[in-house]
Amino acid sequence: MSGRNDFASSSLTRHLVRGGIGFGGIAAAFALMPLTGPLSLLLAPLGLVVLRGCPMCWAIGLAQTLSRGKLRRECHDGQCTLGRARPGP
């Protein structure tokens, strides 16, 4: 594993905006169906693209974005532990 946070965003604000647009698009696709018919379902794929494919991946990315810089994984002799990151200089 490269140690890279695959689902995290560069900032919490950016991640929450992506979530609002993505979940809003999915909700609007179904809420607008009585007014626009099946045409509104075109908003659902747009919402999924903004969420980078799946709502669960967005939720995992939210947890990664929140914990970035606060948690650190250390492995020694095949044993890995998760602990608090040490403050930088």
Backbone as JSON Lines, residues from 0, in Angstrom:
{"i":0,"aa":"M","n":[0.85,-1.18,0.0],"ca":[0.0,0.0,0.0],"c":[0.89,1.24,0.0]}
{"i":1,"aa":"S","n":[0.5,2.23,-0.75],"ca":[1.33,3.41,-0.93],"c":[1.21,4.41,0.2]}
{"i":2,"aa":"G","n":[0.23,4.27,1.1],"ca":[0.03,5.23,2.16],"c":[-0.78,6.44,1.71]}
{"i":3,"aa":"R","n":[-1.18,6.44,0.44],"ca":[-1.95,7.54,-0.11],"c":[-3.42,7.39,0.27]}
{"i":4,"aa":"N","n":[-4.07,8.47,0.61],"ca":[-5.5,8.44,0.93],"c":[-6.29,8.54,-0.36]}
{"i":5,"aa":"D","n":[-6.75,7.4,-0.86],"ca":[-7.39,7.35,-2.17],"c":[-8.72,8.08,-2.25]}
{"i":6,"aa":"F","n":[-9.46,8.16,-1.14],"ca":[-10.79,8.75,-1.19],"c":[-10.85,10.15,-0.6]}
{"i":7,"aa":"A","n":[-9.8,10.6,0.07],"ca":[-9.8,11.88,0.75],"c":[-9.7,13.04,-0.25]}
{"i":8,"aa":"S","n":[-10.24,14.18,0.14],"ca":[-10.11,15.4,-0.64],"c":[-9.01,16.26,-0.05]}
{"i":9,"aa":"S","n":[-8.65,17.32,-0.76],"ca":[-7.58,18.18,-0.27],"c":[-8.01,19.04,0.91]}
{"i":10,"aa":"S","n":[-9.33,19.27,1.07],"ca":[-9.81,20.03,2.23],"c":[-11.21,19.54,2.61]}
{"i":11,"aa":"L","n":[-11.58,19.78,3.85],"ca":[-12.89,19.38,4.33],"c":[-14.0,20.14,3.6]}
{"i":12,"aa":"T","n":[-13.79,21.42,3.37],"ca":[-14.79,22.22,2.66],"c":[-15.05,21.66,1.27]}
{"i":13,"aa":"R","n":[-13.98,21.35,0.57],"ca":[-14.11,20.8,-0.78],"c":[-14.88,19.47,-0.75]}
{"i":14,"aa":"H","n":[-14.59,18.65,0.23],"ca":[-15.25,17.35,0.33],"c":[-16.74,17.51,0.62]}
{"i":15,"aa":"L","n":[-17.07,18.42,1.52],"ca":[-18.48,18.64,1.86],"c":[-19.25,19.25,0.69]}
{"i":16,"aa":"V","n":[-18.61,20.12,-0.07],"ca":[-19.27,20.7,-1.26],"c":[-19.53,19.59,-2.27]}
{"i":17,"aa":"R","n":[-18.55,18.72,-2.49],"ca":[-18.75,17.59,-3.4],"c":[-19.92,16.72,-2.94]}
{"i":18,"aa":"G","n":[-20.0,16.48,-1.64],"ca":[-21.1,15.68,-1.1],"c":[-22.44,16.35,-1.29]}
{"i":19,"aa":"G","n":[-22.49,17.64,-1.05],"ca":[-23.75,18.38,-1.23],"c":[-24.23,18.35,-2.67]}
{"i":20,"aa":"I","n":[-23.32,18.55,-3.59],"ca":[-23.69,18.53,-5.01],"c":[-24.07,17.11,-5.44]}
{"i":21,"aa":"G","n":[-23.29,16.14,-5.01],"ca":[-23.55,14.75,-5.41],"c":[-24.86,14.22,-4.86]}
{"i":22,"aa":"F","n":[-25.03,14.32,-3.54],"ca":[-26.28,13.84,-2.93],"c":[-27.47,14.69,-3.36]}
{"i":23,"aa":"G","n":[-27.25,15.98,-3.57],"ca":[-28.32,16.85,-4.06],"c":[-28.76,16.45,-5.45]}
{"i":24,"aa":"G","n":[-27.81,16.09,-6.3],"ca":[-28.15,15.64,-7.65],"c":[-28.95,14.35,-7.66]}
{"i":25,"aa":"I","n":[-28.54,13.43,-6.79],"ca":[-29.27,12.15,-6.7],"c":[-30.68,12.38,-6.16]}
{"i":26,"aa":"A","n":[-30.8,13.18,-5.11],"ca":[-32.12,13.46,-4.53],"c":[-33.01,14.22,-5.52]}
{"i":27,"aa":"A","n":[-32.43,15.19,-6.23],"ca":[-33.21,15.97,-7.2],"c":[-33.69,15.09,-8.35]}
{"i":28,"aa":"A","n":[-32.89,14.08,-8.72],"ca":[-33.29,13.2,-9.81],"c":[-34.62,12.53,-9.52]}
{"i":29,"aa":"F","n":[-34.83,12.15,-8.27],"ca":[-36.08,11.48,-7.92],"c":[-37.17,12.47,-7.5]}
{"i":30,"aa":"A","n":[-36.78,13.57,-6.86],"ca":[-37.77,14.56,-6.42],"c":[-38.42,15.29,-7.6]}
{"i":31,"aa":"L","n":[-37.68,15.52,-8.65],"ca":[-38.2,16.24,-9.81],"c":[-38.92,15.35,-10.81]}
{"i":32,"aa":"M","n":[-38.94,14.06,-10.55],"ca":[-39.57,13.14,-11.49],"c":[-41.04,13.45,-11.77]}
{"i":33,"aa":"P","n":[-41.85,13.85,-10.77],"ca":[-43.24,14.19,-11.09],"c":[-43.37,15.41,-12.01]}
{"i":34,"aa":"L","n":[-42.4,16.31,-11.97],"ca":[-42.47,17.52,-12.79],"c":[-41.88,17.34,-14.18]}
{"i":35,"aa":"T","n":[-40.75,16.65,-14.27],"ca":[-40.04,16.56,-15.56],"c":[-40.05,15.17,-16.16]}
{"i":36,"aa":"G","n":[-40.59,14.2,-15.45],"ca":[-40.61,12.83,-15.96],"c":[-39.23,12.2,-15.89]}
{"i":37,"aa":"P","n":[-39.0,11.2,-16.73],"ca":[-37.73,10.47,-16.7],"c":[-36.51,11.32,-17.03]}
{"i":38,"aa":"L","n":[-36.72,12.49,-17.61],"ca":[-35.61,13.38,-17.93],"c":[-34.81,13.76,-16.7]}
{"i":39,"aa":"S","n":[-35.47,13.87,-15.56],"ca":[-34.77,14.25,-14.33],"c":[-33.79,13.18,-13.87]}
{"i":40,"aa":"L","n":[-33.96,11.95,-14.32],"ca":[-33.04,10.87,-13.92],"c":[-31.63,11.08,-14.46]}
{"i":41,"aa":"L","n":[-31.47,12.01,-15.38],"ca":[-30.13,12.34,-15.87],"c":[-29.27,12.99,-14.79]}
{"i":42,"aa":"L","n":[-29.91,13.51,-13.75],"ca":[-29.15,14.1,-12.64],"c":[-28.47,13.05,-11.77]}
{"i":43,"aa":"A","n":[-29.0,11.84,-11.73],"ca":[-28.43,10.79,-10.88],"c":[-27.0,10.42,-11.3]}
{"i":44,"aa":"P","n":[-26.73,10.15,-12.58],"ca":[-25.34,9.85,-12.95],"c":[-24.41,11.04,-12.69]}
{"i":45,"aa":"L","n":[-24.92,12.25,-12.87],"ca":[-24.1,13.42,-12.58],"c":[-23.72,13.45,-11.1]}
{"i":46,"aa":"G","n":[-24.69,13.16,-10.24],"ca":[-24.41,13.11,-8.81],"c":[-23.39,12.05,-8.46]}
{"i":47,"aa":"L","n":[-23.48,10.9,-9.12],"ca":[-22.52,9.82,-8.86],"c":[-21.12,10.18,-9.35]}
{"i":48,"aa":"V","n":[-21.02,10.9,-10.45],"ca":[-19.71,11.33,-10.95],"c":[-19.07,12.29,-9.94]}
{"i":49,"aa":"V","n":[-19.85,13.21,-9.4],"ca":[-19.33,14.16,-8.42],"c":[-18.88,13.43,-7.15]}
{"i":50,"aa":"L","n":[-19.59,12.35,-6.79],"ca":[-19.22,11.56,-5.61],"c":[-18.09,10.57,-5.91]}
{"i":51,"aa":"R","n":[-17.55,10.6,-7.11],"ca":[-16.49,9.72,-7.57],"c":[-16.92,8.26,-7.58]}
{"i":52,"aa":"G","n":[-18.17,8.01,-7.92],"ca":[-18.6,6.66,-8.17],"c":[-19.59,6.07,-7.2]}
{"i":53,"aa":"C","n":[-19.45,6.33,-5.91],"ca":[-20.38,5.72,-4.98],"c":[-20.49,6.54,-3.69]}
{"i":54,"aa":"P","n":[-21.68,6.59,-3.11],"ca":[-21.86,7.34,-1.87],"c":[-21.01,6.79,-0.71]}
{"i":55,"aa":"M","n":[-20.8,5.48,-0.64],"ca":[-19.99,4.9,0.43],"c":[-18.53,5.36,0.3]}
{"i":56,"aa":"C","n":[-18.05,5.45,-0.93],"ca":[-16.68,5.92,-1.14],"c":[-16.54,7.37,-0.65]}
{"i":57,"aa":"W","n":[-17.59,8.17,-0.86],"ca":[-17.56,9.55,-0.37],"c":[-17.5,9.56,1.15]}
{"i":58,"aa":"A","n":[-18.26,8.69,1.81],"ca":[-18.26,8.63,3.28],"c":[-16.9,8.18,3.8]}
{"i":59,"aa":"I","n":[-16.27,7.23,3.14],"ca":[-14.93,6.8,3.54],"c":[-13.95,7.96,3.36]}
{"i":60,"aa":"G","n":[-14.1,8.68,2.25],"ca":[-13.24,9.84,2.01],"c":[-13.43,10.93,3.05]}
{"i":61,"aa":"L","n":[-14.66,11.09,3.55],"ca":[-14.91,12.07,4.6],"c":[-14.14,11.68,5.86]}
{"i":62,"aa":"A","n":[-14.18,10.41,6.23],"ca":[-13.44,9.95,7.4],"c":[-11.94,10.14,7.19]}
{"i":63,"aa":"Q","n":[-11.44,9.85,6.0],"ca":[-10.02,10.04,5.72],"c":[-9.63,11.51,5.74]}
{"i":64,"aa":"T","n":[-10.49,12.36,5.2],"ca":[-10.21,13.79,5.19],"c":[-10.16,14.33,6.61]}
{"i":65,"aa":"L","n":[-11.09,13.88,7.46],"ca":[-11.11,14.34,8.86],"c":[-9.91,13.86,9.65]}
{"i":66,"aa":"S","n":[-9.44,12.65,9.37],"ca":[-8.34,12.09,10.15],"c":[-6.97,12.43,9.59]}
{"i":67,"aa":"R","n":[-6.91,13.04,8.43],"ca":[-5.62,13.35,7.81],"c":[-4.75,14.17,8.77]}
{"i":68,"aa":"G","n":[-3.57,13.7,8.99],"ca":[-2.63,14.4,9.86],"c":[-2.84,14.14,11.34]}
{"i":69,"aa":"K","n":[-3.89,13.43,11.71],"ca":[-4.15,13.17,13.12],"c":[-3.8,11.74,13.5]}
{"i":70,"aa":"L","n":[-3.85,10.83,12.53],"ca":[-3.57,9.42,12.79],"c":[-2.36,8.98,11.99]}
{"i":71,"aa":"R","n":[-1.66,7.99,12.54],"ca":[-0.47,7.48,11.87],"c":[-0.4,5.98,12.06]}
{"i":72,"aa":"R","n":[-0.12,5.26,10.99],"ca":[0.03,3.81,11.06],"c":[1.51,3.49,11.09]}
{"i":73,"aa":"E","n":[1.9,2.65,12.02],"ca":[3.29,2.22,12.14],"c":[3.34,0.71,12.13]}
{"i":74,"aa":"C","n":[4.26,0.16,11.36],"ca":[4.42,-1.29,11.27],"c":[5.84,-1.68,11.65]}
{"i":75,"aa":"H","n":[5.94,-2.64,12.55],"ca":[7.24,-3.17,12.98],"c":[7.11,-4.68,13.1]}
{"i":76,"aa":"D","n":[7.99,-5.41,12.45],"ca":[8.03,-6.88,12.52],"c":[6.68,-7.52,12.19]}
{"i":77,"aa":"G","n":[6.0,-7.01,11.19],"ca":[4.74,-7.59,10.76],"c":[3.53,-7.19,11.59]}
{"i":78,"aa":"Q","n":[3.7,-6.39,12.61],"ca":[2.61,-5.91,13.46],"c":[2.37,-4.43,13.16]}
{"i":79,"aa":"C","n":[1.14,-4.08,12.82],"ca":[0.8,-2.69,12.54],"c":[-0.11,-2.14,13.62]}
{"i":80,"aa":"T","n":[0.14,-0.9,14.0],"ca":[-0.69,-0.23,14.99],"c":[-1.09,1.13,14.46]}
{"i":81,"aa":"L","n":[-2.21,1.62,14.95],"ca":[-2.71,2.92,14.58],"c":[-2.68,3.81,15.82]}
{"i":82,"aa":"G","n":[-2.02,4.94,15.71],"ca":[-1.92,5.84,16.85],"c":[-1.94,7.29,16.42]}
{"i":83,"aa":"R","n":[-1.8,8.16,17.38],"ca":[-1.79,9.59,17.08],"c":[-0.49,9.99,16.4]}
{"i":84,"aa":"A","n":[-0.61,10.9,15.46],"ca":[0.59,11.39,14.78],"c":[1.34,12.32,15.71]}
{"i":85,"aa":"R","n":[2.64,12.29,15.59],"ca":[3.47,13.18,16.4],"c":[3.44,14.57,15.76]}
{"i":86,"aa":"P","n":[3.4,15.62,16.58],"ca":[3.41,16.97,16.01],"c":[4.72,17.24,15.29]}
{"i":87,"aa":"G","n":[4.6,17.94,14.17],"ca":[5.78,18.27,13.38],"c":[6.59,19.39,14.01]}
{"i":88,"aa":"P","n":[7.79,19.6,13.46],"ca":[8.68,20.66,14.01],"c":[8.15,22.04,13.76]}
